Coordinates of C-alpha atoms and ligand atoms in Angstrom, one line a residue:
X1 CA 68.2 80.8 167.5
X2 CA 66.0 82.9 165.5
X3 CA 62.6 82.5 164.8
X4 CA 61.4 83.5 161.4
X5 CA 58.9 85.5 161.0
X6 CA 57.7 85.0 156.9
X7 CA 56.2 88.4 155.6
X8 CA 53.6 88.1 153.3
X9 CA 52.2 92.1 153.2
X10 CA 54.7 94.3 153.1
X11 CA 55.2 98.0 151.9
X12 CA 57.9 99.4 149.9
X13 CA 61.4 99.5 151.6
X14 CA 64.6 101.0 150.5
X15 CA 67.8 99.7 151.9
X16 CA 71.1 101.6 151.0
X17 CA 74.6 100.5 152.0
X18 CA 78.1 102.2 151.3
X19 CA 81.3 101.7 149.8
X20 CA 84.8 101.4 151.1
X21 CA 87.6 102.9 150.7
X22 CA 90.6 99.9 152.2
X23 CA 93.2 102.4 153.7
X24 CA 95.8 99.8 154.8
X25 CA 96.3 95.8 154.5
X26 CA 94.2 94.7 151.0
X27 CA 95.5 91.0 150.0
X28 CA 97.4 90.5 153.3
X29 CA 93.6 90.3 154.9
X30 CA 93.3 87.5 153.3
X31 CA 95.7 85.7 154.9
X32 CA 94.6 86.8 158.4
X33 CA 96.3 89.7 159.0
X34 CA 94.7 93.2 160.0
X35 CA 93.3 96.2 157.4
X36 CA 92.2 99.7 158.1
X37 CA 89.0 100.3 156.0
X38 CA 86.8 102.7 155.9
X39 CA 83.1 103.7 154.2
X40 CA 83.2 106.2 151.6
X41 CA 79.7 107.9 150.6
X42 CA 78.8 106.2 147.2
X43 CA 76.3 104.1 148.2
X44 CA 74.3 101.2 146.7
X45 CA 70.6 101.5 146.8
X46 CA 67.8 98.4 146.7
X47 CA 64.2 99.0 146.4
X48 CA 62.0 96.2 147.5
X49 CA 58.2 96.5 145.8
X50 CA 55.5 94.0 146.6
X51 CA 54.1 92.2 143.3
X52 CA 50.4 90.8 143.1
X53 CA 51.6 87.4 141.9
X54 CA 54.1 85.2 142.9
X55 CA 56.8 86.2 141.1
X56 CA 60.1 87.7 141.9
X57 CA 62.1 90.0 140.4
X58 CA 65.6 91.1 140.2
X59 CA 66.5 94.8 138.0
X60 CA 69.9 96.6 138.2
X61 CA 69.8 98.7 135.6
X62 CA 73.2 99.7 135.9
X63 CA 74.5 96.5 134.0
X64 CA 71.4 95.8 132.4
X65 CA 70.4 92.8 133.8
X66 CA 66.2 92.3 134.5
X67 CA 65.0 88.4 135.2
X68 CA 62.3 87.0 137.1
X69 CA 61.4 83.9 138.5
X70 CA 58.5 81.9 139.6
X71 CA 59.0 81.1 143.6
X72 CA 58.5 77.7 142.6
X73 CA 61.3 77.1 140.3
X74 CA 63.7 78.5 142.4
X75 CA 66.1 75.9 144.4
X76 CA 65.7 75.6 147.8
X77 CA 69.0 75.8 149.5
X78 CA 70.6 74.7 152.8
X79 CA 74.2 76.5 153.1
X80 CA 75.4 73.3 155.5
X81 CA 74.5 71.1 152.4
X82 CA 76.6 73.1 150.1
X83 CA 80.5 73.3 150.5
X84 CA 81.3 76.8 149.3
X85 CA 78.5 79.3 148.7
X86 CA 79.5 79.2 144.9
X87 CA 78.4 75.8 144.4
X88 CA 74.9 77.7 143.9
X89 CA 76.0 77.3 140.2
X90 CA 75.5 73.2 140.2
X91 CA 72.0 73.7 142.3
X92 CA 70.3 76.6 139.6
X93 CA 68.0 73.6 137.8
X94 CA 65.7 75.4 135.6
X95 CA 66.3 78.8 136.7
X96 CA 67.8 80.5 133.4
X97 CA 70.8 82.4 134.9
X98 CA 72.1 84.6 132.3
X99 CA 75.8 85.3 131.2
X100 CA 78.3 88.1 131.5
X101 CA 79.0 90.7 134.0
X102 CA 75.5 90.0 135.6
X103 CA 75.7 86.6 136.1
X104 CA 76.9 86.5 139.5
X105 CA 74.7 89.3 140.6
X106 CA 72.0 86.6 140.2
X107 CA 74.0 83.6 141.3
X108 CA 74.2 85.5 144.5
X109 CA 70.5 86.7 144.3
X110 CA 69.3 83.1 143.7
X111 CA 71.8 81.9 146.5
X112 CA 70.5 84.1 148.8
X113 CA 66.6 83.8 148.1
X114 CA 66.9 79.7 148.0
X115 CA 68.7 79.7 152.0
X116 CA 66.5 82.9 153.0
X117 CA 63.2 82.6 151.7
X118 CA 62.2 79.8 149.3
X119 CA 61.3 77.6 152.4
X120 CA 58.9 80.4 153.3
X121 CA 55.1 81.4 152.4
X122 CA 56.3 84.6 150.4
X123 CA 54.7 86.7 147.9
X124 CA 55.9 88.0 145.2
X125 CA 58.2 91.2 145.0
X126 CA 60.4 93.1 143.0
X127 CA 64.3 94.3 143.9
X128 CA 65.8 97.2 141.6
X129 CA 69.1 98.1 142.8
X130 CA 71.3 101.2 141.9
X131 CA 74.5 102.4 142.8
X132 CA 76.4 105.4 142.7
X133 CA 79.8 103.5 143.5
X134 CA 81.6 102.5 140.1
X135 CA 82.0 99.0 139.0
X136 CA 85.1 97.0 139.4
X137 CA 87.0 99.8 140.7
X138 CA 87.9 98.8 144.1
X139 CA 85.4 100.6 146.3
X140 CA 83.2 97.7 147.2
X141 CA 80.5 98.0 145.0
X142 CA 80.3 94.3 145.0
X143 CA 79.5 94.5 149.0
X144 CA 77.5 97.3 149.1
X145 CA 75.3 94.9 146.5
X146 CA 75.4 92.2 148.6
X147 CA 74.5 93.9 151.6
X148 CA 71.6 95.4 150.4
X149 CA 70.5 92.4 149.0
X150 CA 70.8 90.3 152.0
X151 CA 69.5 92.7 154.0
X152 CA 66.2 93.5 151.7
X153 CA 65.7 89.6 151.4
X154 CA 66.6 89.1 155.5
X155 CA 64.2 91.9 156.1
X156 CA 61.7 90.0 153.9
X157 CA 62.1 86.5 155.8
X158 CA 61.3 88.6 159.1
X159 CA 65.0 87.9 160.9
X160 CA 65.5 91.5 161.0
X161 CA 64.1 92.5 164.7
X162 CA 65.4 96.3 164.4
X163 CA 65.4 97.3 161.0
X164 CA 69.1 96.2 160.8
X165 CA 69.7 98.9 163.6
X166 CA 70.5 96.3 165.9
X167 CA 74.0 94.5 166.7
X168 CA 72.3 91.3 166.0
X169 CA 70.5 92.5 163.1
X170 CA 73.7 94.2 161.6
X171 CA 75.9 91.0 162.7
X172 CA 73.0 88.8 160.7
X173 CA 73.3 91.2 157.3
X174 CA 77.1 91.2 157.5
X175 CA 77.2 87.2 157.7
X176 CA 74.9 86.8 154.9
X177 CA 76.5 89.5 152.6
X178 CA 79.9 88.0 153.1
X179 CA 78.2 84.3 151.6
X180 CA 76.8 86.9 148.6
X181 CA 80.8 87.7 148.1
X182 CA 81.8 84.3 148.5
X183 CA 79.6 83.6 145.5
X184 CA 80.9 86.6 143.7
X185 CA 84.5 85.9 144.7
X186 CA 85.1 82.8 145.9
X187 CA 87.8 83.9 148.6
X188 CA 86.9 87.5 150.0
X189 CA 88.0 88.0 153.3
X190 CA 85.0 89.6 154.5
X191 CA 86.6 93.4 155.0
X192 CA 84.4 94.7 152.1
X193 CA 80.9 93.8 153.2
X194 CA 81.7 94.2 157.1
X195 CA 82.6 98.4 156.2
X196 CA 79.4 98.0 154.0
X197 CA 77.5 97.1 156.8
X198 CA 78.6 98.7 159.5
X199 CA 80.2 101.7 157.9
X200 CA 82.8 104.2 159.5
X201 CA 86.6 102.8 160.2
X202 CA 87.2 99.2 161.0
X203 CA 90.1 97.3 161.8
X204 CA 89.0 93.6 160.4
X205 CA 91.2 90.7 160.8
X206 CA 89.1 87.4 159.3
X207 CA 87.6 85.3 161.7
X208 CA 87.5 88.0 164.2
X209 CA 85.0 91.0 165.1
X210 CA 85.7 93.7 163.0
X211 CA 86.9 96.9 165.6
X212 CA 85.3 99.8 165.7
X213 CA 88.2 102.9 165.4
X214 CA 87.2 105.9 167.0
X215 CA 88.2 108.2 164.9
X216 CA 87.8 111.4 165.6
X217 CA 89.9 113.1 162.2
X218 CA 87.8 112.5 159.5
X219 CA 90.6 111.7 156.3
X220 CA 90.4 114.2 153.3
X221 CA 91.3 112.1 150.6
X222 CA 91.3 111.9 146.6
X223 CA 89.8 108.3 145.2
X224 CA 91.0 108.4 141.4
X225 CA 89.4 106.2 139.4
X226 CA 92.3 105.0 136.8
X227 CA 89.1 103.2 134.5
X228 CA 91.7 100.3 134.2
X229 CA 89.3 96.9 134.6
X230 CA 90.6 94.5 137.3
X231 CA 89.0 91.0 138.4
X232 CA 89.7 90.4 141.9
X233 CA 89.7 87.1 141.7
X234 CA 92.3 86.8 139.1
X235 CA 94.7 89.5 140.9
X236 CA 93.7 87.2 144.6
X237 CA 94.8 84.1 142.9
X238 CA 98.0 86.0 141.3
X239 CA 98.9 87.0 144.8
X240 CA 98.5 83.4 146.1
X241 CA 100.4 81.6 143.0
X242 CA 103.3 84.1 144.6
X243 CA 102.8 83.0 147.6
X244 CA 103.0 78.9 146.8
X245 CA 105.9 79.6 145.1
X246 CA 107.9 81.8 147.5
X247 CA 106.0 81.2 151.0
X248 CA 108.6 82.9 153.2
X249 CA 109.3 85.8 151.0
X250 CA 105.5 86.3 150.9
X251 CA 105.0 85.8 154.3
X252 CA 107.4 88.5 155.2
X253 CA 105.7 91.1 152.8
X254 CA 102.5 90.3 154.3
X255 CA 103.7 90.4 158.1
X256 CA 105.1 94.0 157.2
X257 CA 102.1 95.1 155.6
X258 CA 100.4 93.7 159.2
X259 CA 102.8 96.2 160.9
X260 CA 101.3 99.0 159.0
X261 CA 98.1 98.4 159.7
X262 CA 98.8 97.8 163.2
X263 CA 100.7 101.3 163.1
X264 CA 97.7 103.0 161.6
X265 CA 95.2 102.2 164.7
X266 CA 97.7 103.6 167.0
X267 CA 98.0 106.9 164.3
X268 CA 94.3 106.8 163.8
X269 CA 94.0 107.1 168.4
X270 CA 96.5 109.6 169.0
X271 CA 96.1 112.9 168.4
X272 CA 100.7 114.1 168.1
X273 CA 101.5 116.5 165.5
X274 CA 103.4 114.2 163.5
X275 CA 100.3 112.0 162.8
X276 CA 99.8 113.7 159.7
X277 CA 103.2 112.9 158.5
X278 CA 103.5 109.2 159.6
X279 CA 100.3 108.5 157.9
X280 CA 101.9 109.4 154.7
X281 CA 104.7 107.8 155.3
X282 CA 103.1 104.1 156.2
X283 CA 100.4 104.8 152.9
X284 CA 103.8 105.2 150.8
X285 CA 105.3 102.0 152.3
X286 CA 102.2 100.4 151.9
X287 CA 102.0 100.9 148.0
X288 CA 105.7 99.9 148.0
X289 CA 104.6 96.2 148.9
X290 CA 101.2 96.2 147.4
X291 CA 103.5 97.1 144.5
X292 CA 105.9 93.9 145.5
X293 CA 103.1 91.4 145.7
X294 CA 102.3 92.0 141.6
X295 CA 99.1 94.2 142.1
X296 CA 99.8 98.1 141.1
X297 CA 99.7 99.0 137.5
X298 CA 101.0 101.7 135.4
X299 CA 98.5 103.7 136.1
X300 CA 98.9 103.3 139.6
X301 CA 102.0 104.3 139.2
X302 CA 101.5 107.3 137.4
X303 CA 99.0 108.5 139.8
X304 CA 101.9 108.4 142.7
X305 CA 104.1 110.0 140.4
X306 CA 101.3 113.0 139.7
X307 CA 100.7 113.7 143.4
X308 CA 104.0 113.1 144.8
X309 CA 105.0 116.0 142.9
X310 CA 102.7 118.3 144.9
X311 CA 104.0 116.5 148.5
X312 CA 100.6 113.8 148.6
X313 CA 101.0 110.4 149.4
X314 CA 99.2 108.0 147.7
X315 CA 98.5 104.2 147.4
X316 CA 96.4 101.4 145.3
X317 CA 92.9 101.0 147.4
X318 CA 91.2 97.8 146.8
X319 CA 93.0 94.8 144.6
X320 CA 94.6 96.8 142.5
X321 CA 95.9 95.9 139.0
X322 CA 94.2 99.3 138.0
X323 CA 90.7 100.0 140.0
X324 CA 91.0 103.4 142.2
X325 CA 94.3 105.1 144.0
X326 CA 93.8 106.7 147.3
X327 CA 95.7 110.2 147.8
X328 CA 95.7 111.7 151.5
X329 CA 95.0 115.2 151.1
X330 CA 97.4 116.6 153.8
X331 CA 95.2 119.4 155.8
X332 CA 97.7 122.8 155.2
X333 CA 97.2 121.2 151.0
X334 CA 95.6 125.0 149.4
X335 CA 92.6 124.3 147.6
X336 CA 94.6 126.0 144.3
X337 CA 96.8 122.9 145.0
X338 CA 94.3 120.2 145.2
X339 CA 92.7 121.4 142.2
X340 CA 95.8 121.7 140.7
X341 CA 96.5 117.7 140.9
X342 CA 92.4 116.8 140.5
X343 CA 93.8 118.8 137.0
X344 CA 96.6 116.7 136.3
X345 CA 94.6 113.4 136.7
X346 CA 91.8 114.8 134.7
X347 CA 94.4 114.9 132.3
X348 CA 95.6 112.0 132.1
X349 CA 92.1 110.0 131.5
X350 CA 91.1 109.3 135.0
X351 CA 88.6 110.2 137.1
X352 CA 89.2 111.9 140.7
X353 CA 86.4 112.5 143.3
X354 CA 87.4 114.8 146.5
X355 CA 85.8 113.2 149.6
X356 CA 86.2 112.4 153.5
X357 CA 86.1 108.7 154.8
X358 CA 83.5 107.4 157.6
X359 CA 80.1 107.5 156.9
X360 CA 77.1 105.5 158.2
X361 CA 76.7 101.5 157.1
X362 CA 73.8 99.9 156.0
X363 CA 69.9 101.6 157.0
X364 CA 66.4 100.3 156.1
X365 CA 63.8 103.2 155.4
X366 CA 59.8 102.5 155.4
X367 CA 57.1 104.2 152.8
X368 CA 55.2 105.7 155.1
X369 CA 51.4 106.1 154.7
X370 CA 49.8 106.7 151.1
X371 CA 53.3 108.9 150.1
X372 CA 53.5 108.3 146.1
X373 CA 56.1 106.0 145.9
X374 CA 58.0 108.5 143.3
X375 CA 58.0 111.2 145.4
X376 CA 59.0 108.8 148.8
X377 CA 62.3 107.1 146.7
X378 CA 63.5 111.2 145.6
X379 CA 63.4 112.2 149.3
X380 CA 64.7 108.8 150.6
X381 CA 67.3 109.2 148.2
X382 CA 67.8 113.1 149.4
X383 CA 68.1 111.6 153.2
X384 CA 70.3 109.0 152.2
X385 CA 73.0 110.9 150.6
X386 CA 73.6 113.8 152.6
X387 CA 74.1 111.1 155.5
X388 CA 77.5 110.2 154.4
X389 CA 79.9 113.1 155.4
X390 CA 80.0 115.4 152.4
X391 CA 82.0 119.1 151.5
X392 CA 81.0 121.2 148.7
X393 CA 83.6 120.1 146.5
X394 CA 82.8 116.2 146.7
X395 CA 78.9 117.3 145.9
X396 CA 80.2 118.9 143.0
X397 CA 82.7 116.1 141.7
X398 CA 79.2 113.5 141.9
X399 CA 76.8 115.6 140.8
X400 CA 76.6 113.8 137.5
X401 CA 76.2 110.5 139.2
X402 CA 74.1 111.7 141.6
X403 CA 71.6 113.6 138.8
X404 CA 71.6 109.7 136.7
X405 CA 70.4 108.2 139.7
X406 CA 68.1 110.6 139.9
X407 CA 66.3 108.7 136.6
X408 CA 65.4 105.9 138.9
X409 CA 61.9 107.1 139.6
X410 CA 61.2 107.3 135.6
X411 CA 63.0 104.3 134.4
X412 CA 63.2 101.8 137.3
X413 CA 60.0 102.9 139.2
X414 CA 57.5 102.5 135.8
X415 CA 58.7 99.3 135.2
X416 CA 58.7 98.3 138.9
X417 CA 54.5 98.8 139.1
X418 CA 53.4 95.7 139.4
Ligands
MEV1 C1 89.4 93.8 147.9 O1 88.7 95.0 148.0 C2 90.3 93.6 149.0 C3 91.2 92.4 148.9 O2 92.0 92.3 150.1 C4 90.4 91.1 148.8 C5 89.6 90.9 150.1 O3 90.0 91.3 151.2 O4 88.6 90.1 150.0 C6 92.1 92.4 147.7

């Protein structure tokens, strides 16, 4: 059992945790079969700041949303009492919770404080969180949320024995983040937050340990952002309706896509000279029944289309119903040709980022000594980023994200001084 160890000093922490990129097996993970994920290096980032009274405070600035609490009024909550992790909603009391797309950020905040610390001596601090990874779009930004939350606020209740560099500490994060997606989701399956947390390839099946693939090919690939809004839930309930209605057609779809996935580890180990080849061939088949279930879109479509043309295979990553396409860049592809189809998509209204799949899951980082905070977060942030596998061309395609996150010691930081 673990013994709790409440923190009442503290100095400023930054946890960061990354995306994902779902390779093979979205929706069919839900019904226990196996996916190929891997972390992308878009990452969220949550800085925890003591506060002299005994407030705390939740900023993401990136949808706007900045509420505090007092300790007090915040519900105390014990998961085993509570049925489902979204059932936070009947147990806010006087905690205003506000509406729209923020609201279940801080259902999953309040969630998470009343099981982790509201039972605890704590003092008051402040969590700002920023991310790189765009919203709704099928790279796990939800996760990578929820991971750094539950790790800041786990790191603040004193469970974390290793920074969350341990098995146990990691294995502790990835539990609690997958309640923060439960409140977020109702029905995850878990793959997003386990990549978050532990970060390069996983095979996940649910209920089982997520497997660590050692992969030693790093994947060039294109994420294209369609900008077409999707709700998981809804497209995860579409896929089930489906399902109730036609259970052994469904099943069969979903037991294929399990072959794929299956077919990808065994790619993923060997090194023949066909791997290349077979891996576009199982991300086309896996479209072709994503596409079957009722979860590609038009846009989806188009994006195939656009980079079939120059010999790419490419897929929906994620849910689907619009989100972010996944192209395999094949490794004799000419850089005229790549930028040739990042072109083409840039044309048509999306947005394409060149990048490699892999990098590291979730890490703590310590202010150390009398550092200005400002100057502390910039070279944090500096550490952070280049830890995720990068190439000259994906710096380029997120400079601009990476320069507006690069407001956070002006905006966030000023309003974060207790
Ligand atoms: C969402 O990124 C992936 C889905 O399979 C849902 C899940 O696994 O929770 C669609």
């Amino acid at each position: 059992m673990v013994v709790a160890i409440p923190q009442t000093e503290f100095k400023p922490f930054l946890v960061s945790a990354p995306g994902k990129l779902i390779l093979f097996g979205e929706h069919a993970v839900v019904y226990g079969k196996t996916a190929i994920a891997g972390s992308v290096s878009m990452r969220a980032y949550a800085l925890v700041t003591p506060r002299s009274d005994s407030k705390v405070r939740l900023v993401l600035p990136d949808i706007s949303v900045d509420v505090q609490f007092d300790t007090s009024k915040l519900p105390q909550l014990n998961p085993s009492e509570l049925s489902h992790p979204c059932e936070v909603e009947n147990h806010v009391g006087c905690a205003s919770v506000p509406e729209g797309p923020g609201r279940m950020a801080v259902l999953t905040f309040v969630y998470l404080f009343g099981c982790l610390l509201a039972q605890k001596p704590t003092k008051g601090f402040t969590v700002c969180v920023r991310s790189l990874l765009p919203v709704g779009a099928g790279l796990g930004s939800s996760a990578s949320f929820n991971v750094v939350l539950a790790a800041a606020l786990l790191q603040l209740s004193g469970q974390l024995y290793k920074d969350g560099k341990s098995t146990a500490d990691r294995q502790l994060i990835n539990e609690w983040a997958f309640a923060g997606e439960q409140v977020a989701h109702g029905t995850p399956s878990g793959i997003d937050n386990s990549v978050a947390t532990y970060g390069g390839f996983l095979a996940y099946t649910r209920g089982q340990k997520p497997q660590n693939l050692n992969s030693s090919n790093a994947l060039r690939v294109l994420i294209t952002n369609t900008n077409v809004p999707k709700s998981t839930k809804a497209l995860l309930a579409g896929v089930r309706s489906l399902r109730d209605k036609h259970p052994q057609v469904i099943d069969g779809v979903l037991d294929t896509i399990h072959s794929v996935a299956i077919s990808a580890i065994s790619l993923f180990e060997s090194q023949g000279e066909d791997v290349e080849e077979k891996l576009q061939d199982i991300i086309r088949l896996n479209h072709g029944m994503l596409s079957t279930l009722g979860v590609s879109h038009l846009s989806l479509e188009r994006i195939r289309e656009i980079t079939a043309a120059h010999h790419m295979a490419s897929k929906l990553t994620g849910a689907g119903g619009g989100g972010c396409a996944l192209t395999l860049v094949p490794s004799n592809a000419s850089d005229e040709t790549v930028e040739d189809v990042k072109r083409m998509l840039a044309h048509e209204g999306f947005q394409c980022y060149q990048t490699t799949v892999g990098g590291a899951g979730v890490a703590i980082s310590h202010c150390v000594g009398a550092q200005p905070i400002e100057e502390w977060v910039r070279s944090m942030l500096d550490r952070q980023l280049s830890l995720a596998p990068s190439t000259k061309s994906e710096d380029a395609g997120y400079g601009g994200v990476v320069s507006a996150f690069s407001i956070l010691p002006d905006t966030a930081i000023a309003k974060l001084a207790p």
